[in-house]
mmCIF file with all atom_site columns, C-alpha atoms in Angstrom:
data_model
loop_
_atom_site.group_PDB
_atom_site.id
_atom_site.type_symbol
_atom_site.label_atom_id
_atom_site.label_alt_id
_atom_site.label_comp_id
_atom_site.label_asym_id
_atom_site.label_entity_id
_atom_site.label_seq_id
_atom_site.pdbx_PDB_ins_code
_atom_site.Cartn_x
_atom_site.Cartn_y
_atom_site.Cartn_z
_atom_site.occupancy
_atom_site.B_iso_or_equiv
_atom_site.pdbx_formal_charge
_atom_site.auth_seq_id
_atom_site.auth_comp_id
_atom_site.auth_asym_id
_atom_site.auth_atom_id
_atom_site.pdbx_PDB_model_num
ATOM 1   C CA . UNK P 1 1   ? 4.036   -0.531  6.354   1.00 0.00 ? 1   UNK P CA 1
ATOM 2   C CA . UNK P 1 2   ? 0.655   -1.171  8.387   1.00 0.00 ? 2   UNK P CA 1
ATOM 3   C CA . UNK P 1 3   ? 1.320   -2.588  11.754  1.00 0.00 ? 3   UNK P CA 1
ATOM 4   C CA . UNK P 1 4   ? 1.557   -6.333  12.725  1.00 0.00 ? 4   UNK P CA 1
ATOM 5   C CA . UNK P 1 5   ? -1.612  -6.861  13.955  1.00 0.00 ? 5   UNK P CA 1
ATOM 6   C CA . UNK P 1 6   ? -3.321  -5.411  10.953  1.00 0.00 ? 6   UNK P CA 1
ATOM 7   C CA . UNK P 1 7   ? -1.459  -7.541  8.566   1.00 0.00 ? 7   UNK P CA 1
ATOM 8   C CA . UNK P 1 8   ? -1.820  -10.486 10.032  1.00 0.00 ? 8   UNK P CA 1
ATOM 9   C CA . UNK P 1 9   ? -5.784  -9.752  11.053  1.00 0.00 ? 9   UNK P CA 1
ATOM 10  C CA . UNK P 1 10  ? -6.474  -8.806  7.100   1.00 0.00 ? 10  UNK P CA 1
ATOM 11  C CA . UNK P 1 11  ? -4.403  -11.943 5.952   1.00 0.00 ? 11  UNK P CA 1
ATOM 12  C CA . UNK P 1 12  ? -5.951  -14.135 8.404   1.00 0.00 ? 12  UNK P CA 1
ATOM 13  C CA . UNK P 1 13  ? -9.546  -13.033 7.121   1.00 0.00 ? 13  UNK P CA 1
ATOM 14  C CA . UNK P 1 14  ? -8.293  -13.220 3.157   1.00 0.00 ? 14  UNK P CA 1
ATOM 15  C CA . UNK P 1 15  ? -7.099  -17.151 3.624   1.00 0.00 ? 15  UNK P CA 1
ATOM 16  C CA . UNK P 1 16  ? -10.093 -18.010 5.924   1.00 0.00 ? 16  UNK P CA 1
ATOM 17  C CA . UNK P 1 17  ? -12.847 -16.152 3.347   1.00 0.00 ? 17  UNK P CA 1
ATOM 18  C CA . UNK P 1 18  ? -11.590 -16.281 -0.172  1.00 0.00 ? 18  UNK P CA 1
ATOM 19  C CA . UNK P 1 19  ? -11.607 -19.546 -1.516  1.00 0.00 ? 19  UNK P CA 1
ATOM 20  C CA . UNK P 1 20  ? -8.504  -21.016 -3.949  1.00 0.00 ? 20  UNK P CA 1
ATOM 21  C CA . UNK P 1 21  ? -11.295 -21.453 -6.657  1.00 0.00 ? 21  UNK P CA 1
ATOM 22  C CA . UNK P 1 22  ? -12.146 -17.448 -6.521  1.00 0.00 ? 22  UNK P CA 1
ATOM 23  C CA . UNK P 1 23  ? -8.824  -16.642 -6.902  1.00 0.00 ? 23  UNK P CA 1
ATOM 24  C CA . UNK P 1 24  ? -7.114  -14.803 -10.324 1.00 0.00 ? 24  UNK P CA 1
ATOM 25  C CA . UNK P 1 25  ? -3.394  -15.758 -11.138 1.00 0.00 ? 25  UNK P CA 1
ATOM 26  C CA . UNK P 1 26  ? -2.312  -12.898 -8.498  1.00 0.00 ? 26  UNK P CA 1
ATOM 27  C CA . UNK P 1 27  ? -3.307  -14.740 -5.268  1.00 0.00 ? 27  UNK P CA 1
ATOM 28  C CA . UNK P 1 28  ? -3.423  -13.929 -1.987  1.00 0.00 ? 28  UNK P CA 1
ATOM 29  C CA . UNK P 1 29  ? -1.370  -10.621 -0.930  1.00 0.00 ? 29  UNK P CA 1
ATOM 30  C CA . UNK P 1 30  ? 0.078   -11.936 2.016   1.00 0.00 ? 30  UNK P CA 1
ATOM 31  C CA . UNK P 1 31  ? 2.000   -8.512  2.511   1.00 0.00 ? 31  UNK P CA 1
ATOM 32  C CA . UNK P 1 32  ? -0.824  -6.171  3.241   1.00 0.00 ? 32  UNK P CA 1
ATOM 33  C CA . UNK P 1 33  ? 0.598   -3.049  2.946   1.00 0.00 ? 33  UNK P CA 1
ATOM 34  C CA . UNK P 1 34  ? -0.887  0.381   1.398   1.00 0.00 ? 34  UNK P CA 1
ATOM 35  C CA . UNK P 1 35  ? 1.693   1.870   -1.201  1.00 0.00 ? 35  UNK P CA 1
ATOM 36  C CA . UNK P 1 36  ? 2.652   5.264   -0.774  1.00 0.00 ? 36  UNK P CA 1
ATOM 37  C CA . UNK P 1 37  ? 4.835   6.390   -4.171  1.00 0.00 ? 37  UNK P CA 1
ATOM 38  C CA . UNK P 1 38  ? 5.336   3.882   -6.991  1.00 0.00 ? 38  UNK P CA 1
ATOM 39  C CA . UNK P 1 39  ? 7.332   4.334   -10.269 1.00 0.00 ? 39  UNK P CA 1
ATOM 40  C CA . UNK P 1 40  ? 10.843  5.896   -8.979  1.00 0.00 ? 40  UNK P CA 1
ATOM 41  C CA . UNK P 1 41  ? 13.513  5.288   -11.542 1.00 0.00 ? 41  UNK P CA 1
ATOM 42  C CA . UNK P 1 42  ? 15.872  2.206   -11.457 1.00 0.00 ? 42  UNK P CA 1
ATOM 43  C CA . UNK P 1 43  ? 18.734  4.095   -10.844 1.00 0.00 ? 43  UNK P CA 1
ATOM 44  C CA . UNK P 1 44  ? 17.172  6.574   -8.124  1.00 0.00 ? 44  UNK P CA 1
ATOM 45  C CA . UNK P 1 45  ? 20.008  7.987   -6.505  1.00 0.00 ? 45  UNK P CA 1
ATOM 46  C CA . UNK P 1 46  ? 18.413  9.960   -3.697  1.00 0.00 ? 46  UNK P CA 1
ATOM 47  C CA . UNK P 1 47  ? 17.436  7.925   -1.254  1.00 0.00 ? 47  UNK P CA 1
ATOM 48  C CA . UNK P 1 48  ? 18.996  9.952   1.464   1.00 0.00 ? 48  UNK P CA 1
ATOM 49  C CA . UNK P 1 49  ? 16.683  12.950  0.394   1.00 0.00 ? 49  UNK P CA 1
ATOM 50  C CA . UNK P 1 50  ? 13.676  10.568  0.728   1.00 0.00 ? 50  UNK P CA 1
ATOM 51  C CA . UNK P 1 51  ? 14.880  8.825   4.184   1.00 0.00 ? 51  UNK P CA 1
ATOM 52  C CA . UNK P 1 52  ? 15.159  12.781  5.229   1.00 0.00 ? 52  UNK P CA 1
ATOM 53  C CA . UNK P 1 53  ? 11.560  13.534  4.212   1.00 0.00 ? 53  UNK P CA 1
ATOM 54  C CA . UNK P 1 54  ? 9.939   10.601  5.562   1.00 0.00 ? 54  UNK P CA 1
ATOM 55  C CA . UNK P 1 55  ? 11.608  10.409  9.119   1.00 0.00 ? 55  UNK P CA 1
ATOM 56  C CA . UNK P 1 56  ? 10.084  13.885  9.457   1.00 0.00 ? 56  UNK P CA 1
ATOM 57  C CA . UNK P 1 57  ? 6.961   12.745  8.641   1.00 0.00 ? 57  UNK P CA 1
ATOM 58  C CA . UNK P 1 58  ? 4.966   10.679  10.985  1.00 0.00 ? 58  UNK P CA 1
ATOM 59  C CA . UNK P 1 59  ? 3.670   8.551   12.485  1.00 0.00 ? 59  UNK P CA 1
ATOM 60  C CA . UNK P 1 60  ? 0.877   8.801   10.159  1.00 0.00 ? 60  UNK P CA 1
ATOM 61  C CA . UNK P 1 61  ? -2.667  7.615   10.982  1.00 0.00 ? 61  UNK P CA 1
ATOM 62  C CA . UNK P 1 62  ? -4.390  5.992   8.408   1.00 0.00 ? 62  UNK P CA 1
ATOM 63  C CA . UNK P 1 63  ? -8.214  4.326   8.429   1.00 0.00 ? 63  UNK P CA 1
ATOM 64  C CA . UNK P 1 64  ? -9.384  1.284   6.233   1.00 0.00 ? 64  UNK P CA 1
ATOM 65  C CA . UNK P 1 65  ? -12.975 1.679   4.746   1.00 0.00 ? 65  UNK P CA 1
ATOM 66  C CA . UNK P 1 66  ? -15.660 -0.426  6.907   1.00 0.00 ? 66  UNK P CA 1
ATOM 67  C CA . UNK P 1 67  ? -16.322 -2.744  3.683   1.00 0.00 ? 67  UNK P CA 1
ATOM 68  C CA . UNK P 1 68  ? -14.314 -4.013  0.628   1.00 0.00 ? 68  UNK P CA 1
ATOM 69  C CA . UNK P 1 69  ? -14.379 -2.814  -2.940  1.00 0.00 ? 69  UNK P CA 1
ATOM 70  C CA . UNK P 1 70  ? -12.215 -3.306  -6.197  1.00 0.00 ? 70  UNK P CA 1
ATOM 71  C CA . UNK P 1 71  ? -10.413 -2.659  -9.227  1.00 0.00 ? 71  UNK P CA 1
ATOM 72  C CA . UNK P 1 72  ? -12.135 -4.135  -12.109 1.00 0.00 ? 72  UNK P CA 1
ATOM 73  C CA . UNK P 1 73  ? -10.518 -4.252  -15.601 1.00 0.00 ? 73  UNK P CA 1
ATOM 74  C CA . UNK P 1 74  ? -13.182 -1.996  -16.525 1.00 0.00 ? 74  UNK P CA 1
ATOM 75  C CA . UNK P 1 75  ? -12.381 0.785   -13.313 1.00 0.00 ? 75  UNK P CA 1
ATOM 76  C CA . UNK P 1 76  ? -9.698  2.678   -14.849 1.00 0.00 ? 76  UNK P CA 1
ATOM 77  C CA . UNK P 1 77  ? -7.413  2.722   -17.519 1.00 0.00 ? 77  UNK P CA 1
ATOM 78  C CA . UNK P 1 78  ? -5.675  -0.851  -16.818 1.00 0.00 ? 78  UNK P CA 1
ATOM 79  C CA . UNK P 1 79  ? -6.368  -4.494  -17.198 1.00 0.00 ? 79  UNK P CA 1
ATOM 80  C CA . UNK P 1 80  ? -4.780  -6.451  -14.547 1.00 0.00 ? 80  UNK P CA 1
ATOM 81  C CA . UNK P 1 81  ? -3.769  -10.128 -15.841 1.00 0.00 ? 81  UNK P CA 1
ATOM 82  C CA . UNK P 1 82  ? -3.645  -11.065 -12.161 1.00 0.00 ? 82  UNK P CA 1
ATOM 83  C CA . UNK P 1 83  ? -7.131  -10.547 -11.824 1.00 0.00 ? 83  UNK P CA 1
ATOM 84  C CA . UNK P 1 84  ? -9.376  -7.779  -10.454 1.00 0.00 ? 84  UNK P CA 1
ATOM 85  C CA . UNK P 1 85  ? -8.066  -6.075  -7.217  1.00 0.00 ? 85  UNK P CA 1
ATOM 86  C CA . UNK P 1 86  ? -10.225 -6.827  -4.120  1.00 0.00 ? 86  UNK P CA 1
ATOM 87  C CA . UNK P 1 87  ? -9.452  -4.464  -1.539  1.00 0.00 ? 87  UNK P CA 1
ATOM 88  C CA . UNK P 1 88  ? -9.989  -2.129  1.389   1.00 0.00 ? 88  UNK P CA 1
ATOM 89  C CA . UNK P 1 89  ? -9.678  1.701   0.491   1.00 0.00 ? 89  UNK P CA 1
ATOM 90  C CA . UNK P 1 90  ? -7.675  3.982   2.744   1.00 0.00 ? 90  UNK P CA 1
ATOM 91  C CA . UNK P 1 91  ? -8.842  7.164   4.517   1.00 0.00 ? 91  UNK P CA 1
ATOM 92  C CA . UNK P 1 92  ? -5.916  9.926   5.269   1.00 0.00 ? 92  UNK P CA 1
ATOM 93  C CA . UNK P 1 93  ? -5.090  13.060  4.732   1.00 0.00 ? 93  UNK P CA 1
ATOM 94  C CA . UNK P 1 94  ? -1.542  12.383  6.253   1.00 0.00 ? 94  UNK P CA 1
ATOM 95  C CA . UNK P 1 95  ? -0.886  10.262  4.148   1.00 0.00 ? 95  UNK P CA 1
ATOM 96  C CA . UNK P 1 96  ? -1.881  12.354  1.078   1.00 0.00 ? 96  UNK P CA 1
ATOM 97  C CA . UNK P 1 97  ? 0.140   14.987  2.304   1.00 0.00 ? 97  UNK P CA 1
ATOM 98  C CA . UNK P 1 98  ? 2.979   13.028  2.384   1.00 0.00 ? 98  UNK P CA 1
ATOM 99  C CA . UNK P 1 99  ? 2.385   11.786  -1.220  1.00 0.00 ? 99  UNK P CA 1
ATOM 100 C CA . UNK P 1 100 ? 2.040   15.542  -2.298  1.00 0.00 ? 100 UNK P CA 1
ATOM 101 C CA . UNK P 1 101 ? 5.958   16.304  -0.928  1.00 0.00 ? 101 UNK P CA 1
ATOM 102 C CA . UNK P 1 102 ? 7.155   13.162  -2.639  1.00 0.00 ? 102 UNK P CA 1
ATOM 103 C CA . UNK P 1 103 ? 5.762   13.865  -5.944  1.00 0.00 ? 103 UNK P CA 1
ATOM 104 C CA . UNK P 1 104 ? 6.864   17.318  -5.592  1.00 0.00 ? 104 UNK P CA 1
ATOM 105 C CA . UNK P 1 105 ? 10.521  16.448  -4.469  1.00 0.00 ? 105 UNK P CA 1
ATOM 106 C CA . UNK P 1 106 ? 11.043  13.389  -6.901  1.00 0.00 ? 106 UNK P CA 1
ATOM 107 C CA . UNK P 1 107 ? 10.709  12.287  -10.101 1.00 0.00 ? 107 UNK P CA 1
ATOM 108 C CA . UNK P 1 108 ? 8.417   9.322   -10.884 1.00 0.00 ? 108 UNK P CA 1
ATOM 109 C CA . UNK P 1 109 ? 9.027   8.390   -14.334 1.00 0.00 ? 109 UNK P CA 1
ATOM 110 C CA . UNK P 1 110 ? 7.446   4.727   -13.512 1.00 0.00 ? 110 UNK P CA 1
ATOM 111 C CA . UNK P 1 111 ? 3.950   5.650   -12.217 1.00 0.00 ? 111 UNK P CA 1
ATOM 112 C CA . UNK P 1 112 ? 1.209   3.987   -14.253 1.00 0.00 ? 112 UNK P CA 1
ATOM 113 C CA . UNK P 1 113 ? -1.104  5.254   -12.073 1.00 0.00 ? 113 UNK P CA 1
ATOM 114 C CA . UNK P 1 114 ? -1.829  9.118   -11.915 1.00 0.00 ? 114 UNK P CA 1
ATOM 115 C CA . UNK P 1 115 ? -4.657  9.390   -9.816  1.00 0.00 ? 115 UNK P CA 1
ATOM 116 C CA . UNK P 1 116 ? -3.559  8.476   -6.255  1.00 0.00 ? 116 UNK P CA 1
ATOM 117 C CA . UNK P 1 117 ? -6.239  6.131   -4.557  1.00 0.00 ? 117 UNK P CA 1
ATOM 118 C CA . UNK P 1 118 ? -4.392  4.354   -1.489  1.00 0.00 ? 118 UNK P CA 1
ATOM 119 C CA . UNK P 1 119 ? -5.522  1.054   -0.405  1.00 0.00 ? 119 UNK P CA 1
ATOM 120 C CA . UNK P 1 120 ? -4.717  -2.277  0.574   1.00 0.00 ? 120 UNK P CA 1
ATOM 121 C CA . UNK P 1 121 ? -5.060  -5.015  -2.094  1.00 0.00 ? 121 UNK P CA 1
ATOM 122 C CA . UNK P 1 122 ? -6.152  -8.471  -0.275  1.00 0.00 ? 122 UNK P CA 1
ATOM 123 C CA . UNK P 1 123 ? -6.471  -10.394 -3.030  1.00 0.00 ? 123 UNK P CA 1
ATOM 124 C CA . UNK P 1 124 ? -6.402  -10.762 -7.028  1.00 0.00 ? 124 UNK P CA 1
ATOM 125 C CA . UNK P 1 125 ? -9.555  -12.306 -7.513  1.00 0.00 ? 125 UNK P CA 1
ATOM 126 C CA . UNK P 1 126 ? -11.260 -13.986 -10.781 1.00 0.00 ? 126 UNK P CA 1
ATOM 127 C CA . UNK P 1 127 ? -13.055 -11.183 -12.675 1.00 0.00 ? 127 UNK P CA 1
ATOM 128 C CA . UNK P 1 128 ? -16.670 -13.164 -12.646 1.00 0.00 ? 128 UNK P CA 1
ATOM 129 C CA . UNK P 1 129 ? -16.841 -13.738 -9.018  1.00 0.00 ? 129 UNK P CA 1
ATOM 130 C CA . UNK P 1 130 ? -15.386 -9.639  -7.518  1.00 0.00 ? 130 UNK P CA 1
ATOM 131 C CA . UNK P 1 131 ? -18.990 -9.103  -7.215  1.00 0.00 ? 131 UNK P CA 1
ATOM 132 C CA . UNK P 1 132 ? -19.530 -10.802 -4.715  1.00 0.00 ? 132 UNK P CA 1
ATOM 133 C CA . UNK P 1 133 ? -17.142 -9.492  -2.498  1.00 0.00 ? 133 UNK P CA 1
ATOM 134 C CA . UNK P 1 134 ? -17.901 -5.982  -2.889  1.00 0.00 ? 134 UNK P CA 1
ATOM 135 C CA . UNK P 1 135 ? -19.582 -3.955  -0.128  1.00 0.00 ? 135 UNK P CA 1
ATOM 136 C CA . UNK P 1 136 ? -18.583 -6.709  2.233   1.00 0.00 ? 136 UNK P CA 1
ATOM 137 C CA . UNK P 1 137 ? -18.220 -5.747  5.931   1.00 0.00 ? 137 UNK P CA 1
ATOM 138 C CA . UNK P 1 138 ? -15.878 -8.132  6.950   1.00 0.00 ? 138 UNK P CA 1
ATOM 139 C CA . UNK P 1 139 ? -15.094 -8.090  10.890  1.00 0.00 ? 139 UNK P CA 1
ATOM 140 C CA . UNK P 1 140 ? -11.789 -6.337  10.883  1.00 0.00 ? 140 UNK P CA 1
ATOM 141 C CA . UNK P 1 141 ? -13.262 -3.135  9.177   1.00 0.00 ? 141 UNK P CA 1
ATOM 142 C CA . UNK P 1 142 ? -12.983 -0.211  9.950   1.00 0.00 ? 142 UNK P CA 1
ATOM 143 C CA . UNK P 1 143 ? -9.910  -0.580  11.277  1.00 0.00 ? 143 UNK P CA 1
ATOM 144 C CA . UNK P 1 144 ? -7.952  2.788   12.050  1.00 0.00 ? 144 UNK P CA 1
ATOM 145 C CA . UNK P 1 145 ? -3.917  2.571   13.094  1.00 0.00 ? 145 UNK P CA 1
ATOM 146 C CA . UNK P 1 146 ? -0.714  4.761   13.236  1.00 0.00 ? 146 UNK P CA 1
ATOM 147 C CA . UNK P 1 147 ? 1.501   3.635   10.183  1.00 0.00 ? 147 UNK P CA 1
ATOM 148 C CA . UNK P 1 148 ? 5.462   4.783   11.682  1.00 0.00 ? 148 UNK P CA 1
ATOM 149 C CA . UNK P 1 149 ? 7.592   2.819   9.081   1.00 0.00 ? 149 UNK P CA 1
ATOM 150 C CA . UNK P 1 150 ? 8.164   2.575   5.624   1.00 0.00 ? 150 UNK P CA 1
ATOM 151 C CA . UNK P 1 151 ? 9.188   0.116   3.367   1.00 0.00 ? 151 UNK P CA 1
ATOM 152 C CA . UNK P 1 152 ? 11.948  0.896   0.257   1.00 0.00 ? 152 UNK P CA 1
ATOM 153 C CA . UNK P 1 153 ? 11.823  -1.384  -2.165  1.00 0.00 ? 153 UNK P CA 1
ATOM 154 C CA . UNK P 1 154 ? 14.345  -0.787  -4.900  1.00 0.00 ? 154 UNK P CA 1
ATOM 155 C CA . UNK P 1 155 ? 14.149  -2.316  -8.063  1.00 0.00 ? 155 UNK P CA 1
ATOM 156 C CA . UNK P 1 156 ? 17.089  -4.741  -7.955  1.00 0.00 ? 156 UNK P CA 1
ATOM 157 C CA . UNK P 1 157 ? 15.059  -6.413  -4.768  1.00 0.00 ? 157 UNK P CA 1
ATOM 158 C CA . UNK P 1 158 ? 16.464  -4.385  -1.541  1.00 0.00 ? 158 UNK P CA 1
ATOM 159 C CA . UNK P 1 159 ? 14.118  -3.844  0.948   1.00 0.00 ? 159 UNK P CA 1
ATOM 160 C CA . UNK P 1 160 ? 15.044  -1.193  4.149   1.00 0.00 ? 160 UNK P CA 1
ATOM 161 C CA . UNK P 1 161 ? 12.765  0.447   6.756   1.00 0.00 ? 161 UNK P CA 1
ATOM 162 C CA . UNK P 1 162 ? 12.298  3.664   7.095   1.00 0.00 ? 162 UNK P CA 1
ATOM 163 C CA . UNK P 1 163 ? 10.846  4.649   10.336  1.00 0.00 ? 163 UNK P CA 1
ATOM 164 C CA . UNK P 1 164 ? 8.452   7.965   10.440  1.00 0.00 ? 164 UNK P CA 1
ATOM 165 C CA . UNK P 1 165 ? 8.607   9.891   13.045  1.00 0.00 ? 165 UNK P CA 1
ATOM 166 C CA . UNK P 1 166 ? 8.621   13.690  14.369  1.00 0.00 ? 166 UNK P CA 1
ATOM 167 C CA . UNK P 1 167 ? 11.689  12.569  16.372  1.00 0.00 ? 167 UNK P CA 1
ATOM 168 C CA . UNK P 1 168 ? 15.278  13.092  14.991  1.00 0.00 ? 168 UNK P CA 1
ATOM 169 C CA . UNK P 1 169 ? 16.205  9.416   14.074  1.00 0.00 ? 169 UNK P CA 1
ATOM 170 C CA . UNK P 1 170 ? 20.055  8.719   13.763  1.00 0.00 ? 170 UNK P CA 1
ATOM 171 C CA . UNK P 1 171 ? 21.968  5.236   12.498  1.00 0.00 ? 171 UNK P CA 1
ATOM 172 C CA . UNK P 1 172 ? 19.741  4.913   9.307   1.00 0.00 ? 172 UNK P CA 1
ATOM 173 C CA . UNK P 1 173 ? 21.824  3.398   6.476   1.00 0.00 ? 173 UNK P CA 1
ATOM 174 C CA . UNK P 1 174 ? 20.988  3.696   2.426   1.00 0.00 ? 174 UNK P CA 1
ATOM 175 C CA . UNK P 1 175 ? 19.223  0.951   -0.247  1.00 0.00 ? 175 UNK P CA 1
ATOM 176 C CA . UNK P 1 176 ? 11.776  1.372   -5.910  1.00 0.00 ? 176 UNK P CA 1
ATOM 177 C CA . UNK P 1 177 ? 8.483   1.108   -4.120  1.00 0.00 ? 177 UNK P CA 1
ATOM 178 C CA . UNK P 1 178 ? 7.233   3.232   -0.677  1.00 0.00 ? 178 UNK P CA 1
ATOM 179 C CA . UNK P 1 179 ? 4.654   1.167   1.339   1.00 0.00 ? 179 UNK P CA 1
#
């Protein structure tokens, strides 16, 4: 979960700079976040194991590139009916490390996506116009912050934070998507 201030700086740019008219059925993302393991199982029973591995992890420092790029229908081996992705790629080896021990301590049965290339999605944006958004510096990039909570999204809609830190953290109570 990126902090405050970076959410609201990146959705404050997307509403002021990307016109309705540019926009593919996805919108706006007006919940920056970067997404850390995607595709755990419906009925994912070990969330306690995962709360334990991320609280010992962090916080984790991650850097946005200093201009935008995307996922075109054409980049990989999807085609996105919410239009192509425009976004900010994400520099970390934190945060890859962390990726590495969740794929290696959980199953992710759900993951589309194989290749792990973190980054925050801004927009979904009509196919014939991503071009022009591409290589864009806009003012809030680079932008480099400490990331010390996670978000658990499980598939019937629950949402808990999980803070990351070196720190012992006590009191944190159980609830399919890491941000």
């Amino acid at each position: 979960k990126l902090p405050i201030d970076a959410r609201k700086q990146i959705t404050d740019w997307t509403l002021e700079h990307v016109p309705d008219f540019h926009l593919g059925p996805g919108g706006r993302e007006l919940g920056p976040h970067v997404t850390l393991a995607y595709g755990f199982s419906p009925d994912f029973d070990q969330l306690d194991a995962l709360r334990g591995l991320l609280v010992r992890n962090g916080p984790i420092k991650v850097t946005l590139d200093s201009t935008l790029s995307a996922f075109t229908a054409g980049y990989g081996k999807w085609t996105n009916k919410d239009g192509d992705v425009l976004k900010a790629g994400v520099q970390s080896d934190e945060l890859h490390q962390l990726r590495a021990q969740i794929v290696n301590a959980f199953e992710l049965p759900g993951n589309k996506f194989p290749d792990y290339l973190p980054h925050v999605t801004l927009a979904s944006i009509d196919p014939l116009v991503i071009g022009s958004y591409v290589d864009l510096p806009p003012g809030f990039l680079p932008l480099t912050v400490n990331v010390d909570e996670a978000v658990w999204s499980g598939a019937d809609g629950t949402k808990e934070i999980i803070t990351l830190s070196f720190l012992p953290v006590f009191g944190v109570k159980s609830n399919q998507v890491v941000e």
